[in-house]
Amino acid sequence: MELLQLTNKGLYCALGDFYIDPWEKVETALITHAHGDHAHWGMNRYIAVNESEHILRKRMGEVPIETHPYGETFRMGDVDVSLHPAGHILGSSQVRIQYEDEVWVFTGDFKRDYDPTCEPFEVLPCDVFISEATFALPVYRWPDFQNEMKEILAWWMKNREEGFNSVLCCYALGKAQRIIAGLRELTDETIWVHGTVDELNHCYEKTGLIWPNVKKVPLESKEKFEGAMILCPPSALGSSWNKRLSPKKVAFASGWMRLRGNRRRKGYERGFVISDHADWPSLLRTVKETGCKKVYFTHGNTDAIVRYLKDEGLDAYDLKMPYDTEGES
């Protein structure tokens, strides 16, 4: 029997009577992480890992959330379930499901690169592996994160010397906190953040992740910024909030910046290649390390990697699900 089936509400486990990251209202939802394309409002019961609780409550209010520590096995119907680190953002999880001797693993979003804000990805041996494929093309290969952070610091200091503020656009949940933590490893200079980032930083603080000298850009203030680093979501560039930061240079931190055409089309002066998803080598490496007999890919560029792995002799398939790319990144 298939342990997971795609339905019009989400990925469903009939033996355990639960859904993973459902997009329509269901009784029981296992949530891999708190990005809005995976955690939808309106479920009767949420199950997630401990570290994601504060972010989920921030985004969805007082909903019924049952949490478990990473690696703890709990029984649901006829299957054993456990949540394991995915390395995507704080509280991101893979879902491991076992029925008798058969094991399936669903990754949610994941990465294999250094991230001081969350537990590193755990390789889980399995029979069937369901992986995200946001950047599943050979062109997507990430540079070393810490070297990219040195590039950001050098850009910031150069802008300061020339009399500009440095506005770095990034996703407010996960990416912003990873950049803050990366910069904190290099400098004690004040980092300013948009209010949306500041609110999510407070969720991180509740799990013990606290970074000194990170301040919210006040809404009502005549304070003048000179040579400052300001992190904000891309949507903030279209608001009046952005006008007070001039003179400024604007950059974007994203895996999509791997392609120069994306930076030019979006109008950014600089792009930094920082992603919270697995790149092409990491996807191939992870599939191999799980030892799976069958693999499904969802959430992105599935065609190329399915063809590649079939040519390598693996049982590989495309699994279309209606996720968007809020988490990327």
Tab-separated table of C-alpha atoms in Angstrom:
chain	number	residue	atom	x	y	z
A	1	MET	CA	0.000	0.000	0.000
A	2	GLU	CA	1.155	3.566	-0.733
A	3	LEU	CA	1.873	5.301	2.581
A	4	LEU	CA	1.165	8.774	1.113
A	5	GLN	CA	-1.319	9.747	-1.575
A	6	LEU	CA	-1.851	13.088	-3.293
A	7	THR	CA	-5.423	14.375	-2.797
A	8	ASN	CA	-7.190	17.653	-3.538
A	9	LYS	CA	-6.493	18.750	0.070
A	10	GLY	CA	-2.861	17.706	0.361
A	11	LEU	CA	-0.581	14.729	0.782
A	12	TYR	CA	-2.579	12.155	2.795
A	13	CYS	CA	-1.571	9.172	4.899
A	14	ALA	CA	-4.631	6.918	5.116
A	15	LEU	CA	-3.056	4.490	7.594
A	16	GLY	CA	-2.374	7.382	9.988
A	17	ASP	CA	-5.340	9.565	8.962
A	18	PHE	CA	-3.331	12.788	8.641
A	19	TYR	CA	-2.182	15.212	5.965
A	20	ILE	CA	1.224	16.803	5.454
A	21	ASP	CA	1.164	20.592	4.783
A	22	PRO	CA	-2.461	20.502	3.510
A	23	TRP	CA	-3.819	23.512	1.620
A	24	GLU	CA	-7.503	22.820	2.361
A	25	LYS	CA	-9.117	22.400	5.788
A	26	VAL	CA	-8.560	18.943	7.320
A	27	GLU	CA	-8.824	17.344	10.748
A	28	THR	CA	-5.095	16.717	11.368
A	29	ALA	CA	-2.194	18.497	9.667
A	30	LEU	CA	1.523	17.742	10.091
A	31	ILE	CA	3.353	20.988	9.326
A	32	THR	CA	6.922	20.829	8.022
A	33	HIS	CA	7.632	24.534	8.682
A	34	ALA	CA	5.982	27.915	9.153
A	35	HIS	CA	6.289	29.476	5.687
A	36	GLY	CA	2.844	30.417	4.431
A	37	ASP	CA	2.860	28.020	1.479
A	38	HIS	CA	3.214	25.065	3.878
A	39	ALA	CA	1.342	26.217	7.010
A	40	HIS	CA	-2.249	27.167	6.155
A	41	TRP	CA	-4.827	28.503	8.579
A	42	GLY	CA	-8.040	26.615	9.402
A	43	MET	CA	-6.968	23.071	10.363
A	44	ASN	CA	-8.591	21.475	13.404
A	45	ARG	CA	-5.309	20.101	14.745
A	46	TYR	CA	-1.689	20.993	13.949
A	47	ILE	CA	1.333	18.844	14.689
A	48	ALA	CA	4.830	20.294	14.377
A	49	VAL	CA	8.253	20.243	15.962
A	50	ASN	CA	8.846	22.188	19.205
A	51	GLU	CA	11.042	24.870	17.610
A	52	SER	CA	8.362	25.989	15.157
A	53	GLU	CA	5.608	26.657	17.709
A	54	HIS	CA	6.288	30.355	18.349
A	55	ILE	CA	6.490	31.173	14.640
A	56	LEU	CA	3.320	29.199	13.860
A	57	ARG	CA	1.426	31.018	16.623
A	58	LYS	CA	2.732	34.359	15.360
A	59	ARG	CA	1.446	33.610	11.877
A	60	MET	CA	-1.826	31.817	12.724
A	61	GLY	CA	-2.860	32.926	16.209
A	62	GLU	CA	-4.160	30.650	18.964
A	63	VAL	CA	-4.716	27.481	16.961
A	64	PRO	CA	-4.434	23.970	18.494
A	65	ILE	CA	-0.783	22.967	18.056
A	66	GLU	CA	0.728	19.717	19.347
A	67	THR	CA	4.512	19.728	19.293
A	68	HIS	CA	7.183	17.039	19.497
A	69	PRO	CA	10.964	17.164	19.822
A	70	TYR	CA	13.068	16.182	16.836
A	71	GLY	CA	13.464	12.422	16.577
A	72	GLU	CA	10.638	11.423	18.936
A	73	THR	CA	8.468	8.633	17.504
A	74	PHE	CA	4.728	8.943	18.034
A	75	ARG	CA	1.941	6.637	16.902
A	76	MET	CA	-0.732	7.856	14.506
A	77	GLY	CA	-3.261	5.183	13.533
A	78	ASP	CA	-1.291	2.225	12.203
A	79	VAL	CA	1.978	4.074	11.491
A	80	ASP	CA	4.934	5.413	13.480
A	81	VAL	CA	5.771	9.046	12.752
A	82	SER	CA	8.762	11.211	13.670
A	83	LEU	CA	9.999	14.682	12.723
A	84	HIS	CA	13.636	15.315	11.835
A	85	PRO	CA	15.727	18.424	11.024
A	86	ALA	CA	15.445	19.716	7.456
A	87	GLY	CA	17.929	22.608	7.776
A	88	HIS	CA	15.608	24.998	5.896
A	89	ILE	CA	14.674	27.504	8.645
A	90	LEU	CA	14.161	27.371	12.409
A	91	GLY	CA	11.765	24.499	13.172
A	92	SER	CA	11.778	23.002	9.682
A	93	SER	CA	11.165	19.262	9.613
A	94	GLN	CA	11.230	16.180	7.488
A	95	VAL	CA	8.415	13.705	8.168
A	96	ARG	CA	9.422	10.045	8.572
A	97	ILE	CA	6.591	7.493	8.358
A	98	GLN	CA	7.040	3.798	9.061
A	99	TYR	CA	4.526	0.975	8.516
A	100	GLU	CA	5.863	-2.470	9.356
A	101	ASP	CA	9.243	-2.577	7.553
A	102	GLU	CA	8.525	0.167	5.014
A	103	VAL	CA	9.772	3.757	5.534
A	104	TRP	CA	8.753	6.900	3.622
A	105	VAL	CA	10.334	10.339	4.135
A	106	PHE	CA	8.907	13.707	3.064
A	107	THR	CA	11.468	16.516	3.199
A	108	GLY	CA	9.351	19.648	3.020
A	109	ASP	CA	11.895	22.340	2.049
A	110	PHE	CA	15.490	21.598	2.982
A	111	LYS	CA	19.134	22.537	2.493
A	112	ARG	CA	22.522	21.017	3.284
A	113	ASP	CA	24.469	24.284	3.681
A	114	TYR	CA	25.671	26.033	6.853
A	115	ASP	CA	22.980	27.865	8.809
A	116	PRO	CA	23.616	28.999	12.410
A	117	THR	CA	19.866	29.512	13.050
A	118	CYS	CA	18.601	25.929	12.772
A	119	GLU	CA	19.490	22.277	13.203
A	120	PRO	CA	21.397	20.799	10.233
A	121	PHE	CA	19.657	18.415	7.817
A	122	GLU	CA	19.551	14.797	8.965
A	123	VAL	CA	19.918	12.028	6.384
A	124	LEU	CA	17.157	9.446	6.883
A	125	PRO	CA	17.502	6.049	5.185
A	126	CYS	CA	14.188	5.155	3.554
A	127	ASP	CA	12.421	3.130	0.871
A	128	VAL	CA	10.564	6.081	-0.683
A	129	PHE	CA	11.835	9.677	-0.622
A	130	ILE	CA	9.689	12.726	-1.483
A	131	SER	CA	11.878	15.780	-2.052
A	132	GLU	CA	11.362	19.407	-2.886
A	133	ALA	CA	12.941	20.547	-6.173
A	134	THR	CA	12.856	24.358	-6.079
A	135	PHE	CA	16.343	24.673	-7.607
A	136	ALA	CA	16.641	21.312	-9.367
A	137	LEU	CA	18.641	22.454	-12.363
A	138	PRO	CA	22.417	21.976	-12.858
A	139	VAL	CA	22.980	25.756	-13.032
A	140	TYR	CA	21.967	26.182	-9.388
A	141	ARG	CA	25.084	25.627	-7.271
A	142	TRP	CA	25.545	27.691	-4.135
A	143	PRO	CA	28.742	29.478	-3.114
A	144	ASP	CA	30.004	29.058	0.440
A	145	PHE	CA	27.614	30.918	2.771
A	146	GLN	CA	30.307	32.432	4.980
A	147	ASN	CA	32.227	33.732	1.951
A	148	GLU	CA	29.017	35.286	0.655
A	149	MET	CA	28.555	36.990	4.033
A	150	LYS	CA	32.054	38.490	3.696
A	151	GLU	CA	30.964	39.826	0.295
A	152	ILE	CA	27.914	41.443	1.906
A	153	LEU	CA	30.058	43.060	4.613
A	154	ALA	CA	32.507	44.393	1.990
A	155	TRP	CA	29.576	45.827	-0.066
A	156	TRP	CA	28.196	47.496	3.074
A	157	MET	CA	31.531	49.092	4.011
A	158	LYS	CA	32.122	50.309	0.439
A	159	ASN	CA	28.679	51.885	0.328
A	160	ARG	CA	29.375	53.592	3.662
A	161	GLU	CA	32.622	55.072	2.346
A	162	GLU	CA	30.700	56.463	-0.643
A	163	GLY	CA	27.942	57.936	1.534
A	164	PHE	CA	25.187	55.371	0.909
A	165	ASN	CA	23.022	53.212	3.126
A	166	SER	CA	22.904	49.499	2.217
A	167	VAL	CA	19.373	48.100	1.846
A	168	LEU	CA	19.469	44.299	1.595
A	169	CYS	CA	16.186	42.681	0.561
A	170	CYS	CA	15.500	39.162	1.790
A	171	TYR	CA	12.608	37.020	2.935
A	172	ALA	CA	11.492	38.029	6.412
A	173	LEU	CA	11.275	34.517	7.865
A	174	GLY	CA	14.410	32.415	7.828
A	175	LYS	CA	16.609	34.272	5.342
A	176	ALA	CA	16.734	37.532	7.324
A	177	GLN	CA	17.665	35.754	10.560
A	178	ARG	CA	20.320	33.649	8.799
A	179	ILE	CA	21.910	36.817	7.372
A	180	ILE	CA	21.798	38.556	10.748
A	181	ALA	CA	23.503	35.567	12.371
A	182	GLY	CA	26.072	35.457	9.552
A	183	LEU	CA	26.890	39.153	9.879
A	184	ARG	CA	27.125	38.843	13.660
A	185	GLU	CA	29.973	36.367	13.114
A	186	LEU	CA	31.861	39.129	11.265
A	187	THR	CA	30.985	42.476	12.849
A	188	ASP	CA	29.389	44.135	15.897
A	189	GLU	CA	28.032	47.055	13.809
A	190	THR	CA	24.346	47.892	14.278
A	191	ILE	CA	21.991	46.047	11.907
A	192	TRP	CA	18.635	47.728	11.253
A	193	VAL	CA	15.574	45.697	10.272
A	194	HIS	CA	12.070	46.279	8.937
A	195	GLY	CA	9.204	45.783	11.409
A	196	THR	CA	8.190	42.459	9.830
A	197	VAL	CA	11.672	41.048	10.393
A	198	ASP	CA	11.739	42.448	13.925
A	199	GLU	CA	8.483	40.664	14.860
A	200	LEU	CA	9.845	37.325	13.638
A	201	ASN	CA	13.155	37.948	15.437
A	202	HIS	CA	11.174	37.949	18.676
A	203	CYS	CA	9.952	34.418	17.851
A	204	TYR	CA	13.573	33.335	17.421
A	205	GLU	CA	14.457	34.957	20.758
A	206	LYS	CA	11.884	32.721	22.482
A	207	THR	CA	13.871	29.681	21.330
A	208	GLY	CA	17.137	31.170	22.635
A	209	LEU	CA	18.479	32.712	19.403
A	210	ILE	CA	19.326	36.302	20.391
A	211	TRP	CA	21.576	38.628	18.384
A	212	PRO	CA	22.892	41.841	20.013
A	213	ASN	CA	22.690	45.279	18.402
A	214	VAL	CA	19.868	44.484	15.969
A	215	LYS	CA	17.332	47.334	15.923
A	216	LYS	CA	13.978	47.982	14.318
A	217	VAL	CA	13.736	50.975	11.971
A	218	PRO	CA	11.226	53.120	13.898
A	219	LEU	CA	8.046	54.088	12.071
A	220	GLU	CA	7.903	57.589	13.487
A	221	SER	CA	11.363	59.075	13.767
A	222	LYS	CA	13.469	61.716	12.088
A	223	GLU	CA	16.593	59.705	12.776
A	224	LYS	CA	18.948	59.935	9.831
A	225	PHE	CA	20.700	56.807	8.652
A	226	GLU	CA	24.280	57.174	7.472
A	227	GLY	CA	26.130	54.187	6.091
A	228	ALA	CA	23.694	51.787	7.739
A	229	MET	CA	22.799	48.185	6.866
A	230	ILE	CA	19.023	47.698	6.669
A	231	LEU	CA	17.335	44.307	6.093
A	232	CYS	CA	13.790	44.298	4.718
A	233	PRO	CA	11.402	42.119	2.714
A	234	PRO	CA	11.260	42.990	-1.015
A	235	SER	CA	7.695	44.308	-0.626
A	236	ALA	CA	8.975	47.154	1.586
A	237	LEU	CA	10.674	48.779	-1.405
A	238	GLY	CA	7.277	49.800	-2.741
A	239	SER	CA	6.236	51.641	0.428
A	240	SER	CA	6.908	55.111	1.823
A	241	TRP	CA	9.056	53.388	4.481
A	242	ASN	CA	11.761	52.995	1.860
A	243	LYS	CA	12.048	56.714	0.973
A	244	ARG	CA	13.619	57.732	4.272
A	245	LEU	CA	16.593	55.430	3.698
A	246	SER	CA	18.103	57.483	0.844
A	247	PRO	CA	20.787	57.824	-0.329
A	248	LYS	CA	20.984	54.046	-0.657
A	249	LYS	CA	22.187	51.061	-2.639
A	250	VAL	CA	19.772	48.132	-2.915
A	251	ALA	CA	20.631	44.418	-3.185
A	252	PHE	CA	18.725	41.128	-2.994
A	253	ALA	CA	19.821	37.916	-1.252
A	254	SER	CA	18.307	34.863	-2.951
A	255	GLY	CA	19.104	31.668	-4.787
A	256	TRP	CA	17.511	33.266	-7.834
A	257	MET	CA	20.439	35.710	-7.917
A	258	ARG	CA	22.539	32.823	-9.263
A	259	LEU	CA	21.291	33.998	-12.673
A	260	ARG	CA	22.374	37.550	-13.514
A	261	GLY	CA	19.304	38.024	-15.688
A	262	ASN	CA	17.075	37.727	-12.626
A	263	ARG	CA	18.940	40.563	-10.886
A	264	ARG	CA	18.712	42.808	-13.939
A	265	ARG	CA	15.000	42.121	-14.460
A	266	LYS	CA	14.212	42.900	-10.824
A	267	GLY	CA	16.288	46.080	-10.911
A	268	TYR	CA	18.668	45.320	-8.032
A	269	GLU	CA	22.119	46.917	-8.051
A	270	ARG	CA	23.672	43.806	-6.510
A	271	GLY	CA	22.670	40.196	-5.945
A	272	PHE	CA	23.985	37.788	-3.322
A	273	VAL	CA	23.500	34.058	-3.876
A	274	ILE	CA	22.073	32.831	-0.584
A	275	SER	CA	19.367	30.177	-0.594
A	276	ASP	CA	17.587	28.159	2.071
A	277	HIS	CA	16.929	25.333	-0.400
A	278	ALA	CA	19.082	22.488	-1.672
A	279	ASP	CA	21.053	23.176	-4.847
A	280	TRP	CA	21.526	20.647	-7.664
A	281	PRO	CA	24.543	18.819	-6.119
A	282	SER	CA	22.835	18.657	-2.717
A	283	LEU	CA	19.654	17.172	-4.199
A	284	LEU	CA	21.574	14.418	-5.989
A	285	ARG	CA	23.776	13.753	-2.959
A	286	THR	CA	20.775	13.529	-0.632
A	287	VAL	CA	18.836	11.112	-2.828
A	288	LYS	CA	21.890	8.845	-2.971
A	289	GLU	CA	22.556	9.020	0.780
A	290	THR	CA	18.989	7.997	1.708
A	291	GLY	CA	19.393	4.769	-0.248
A	292	CYS	CA	15.787	5.083	-1.452
A	293	LYS	CA	14.346	2.741	-4.074
A	294	LYS	CA	11.877	5.317	-5.363
A	295	VAL	CA	11.903	9.126	-5.324
A	296	TYR	CA	9.267	11.763	-6.033
A	297	PHE	CA	10.021	15.450	-6.646
A	298	THR	CA	7.693	18.359	-6.016
A	299	HIS	CA	7.715	22.123	-5.615
A	300	GLY	CA	9.844	23.405	-8.459
A	301	ASN	CA	11.938	22.276	-11.415
A	302	THR	CA	11.042	18.598	-11.336
A	303	ASP	CA	11.433	17.556	-14.994
A	304	ALA	CA	15.227	17.783	-15.310
A	305	ILE	CA	16.066	15.897	-12.133
A	306	VAL	CA	13.468	13.183	-12.799
A	307	ARG	CA	14.976	12.582	-16.251
A	308	TYR	CA	18.520	12.636	-14.850
A	309	LEU	CA	17.800	10.081	-12.141
A	310	LYS	CA	15.833	7.807	-14.485
A	311	ASP	CA	18.872	7.796	-16.775
A	312	GLU	CA	20.897	6.791	-13.696
A	313	GLY	CA	18.548	3.832	-13.185
A	314	LEU	CA	16.494	5.160	-10.258
A	315	ASP	CA	12.690	4.940	-10.051
A	316	ALA	CA	11.976	8.726	-10.155
A	317	TYR	CA	8.705	10.618	-10.603
A	318	ASP	CA	7.219	14.089	-10.701
A	319	LEU	CA	4.617	14.943	-8.049
A	320	LYS	CA	2.837	18.228	-8.755
A	321	MET	CA	1.521	20.086	-5.719
A	322	PRO	CA	0.157	23.652	-5.592
A	323	TYR	CA	2.973	25.251	-3.568
A	324	ASP	CA	4.192	28.700	-4.463
A	325	THR	CA	7.689	30.012	-3.672
A	326	GLU	CA	7.062	32.086	-0.554
A	327	GLY	CA	9.882	30.337	1.218
A	328	GLU	CA	12.436	31.214	-1.421
A	329	SER	CA	14.715	32.219	-1.159
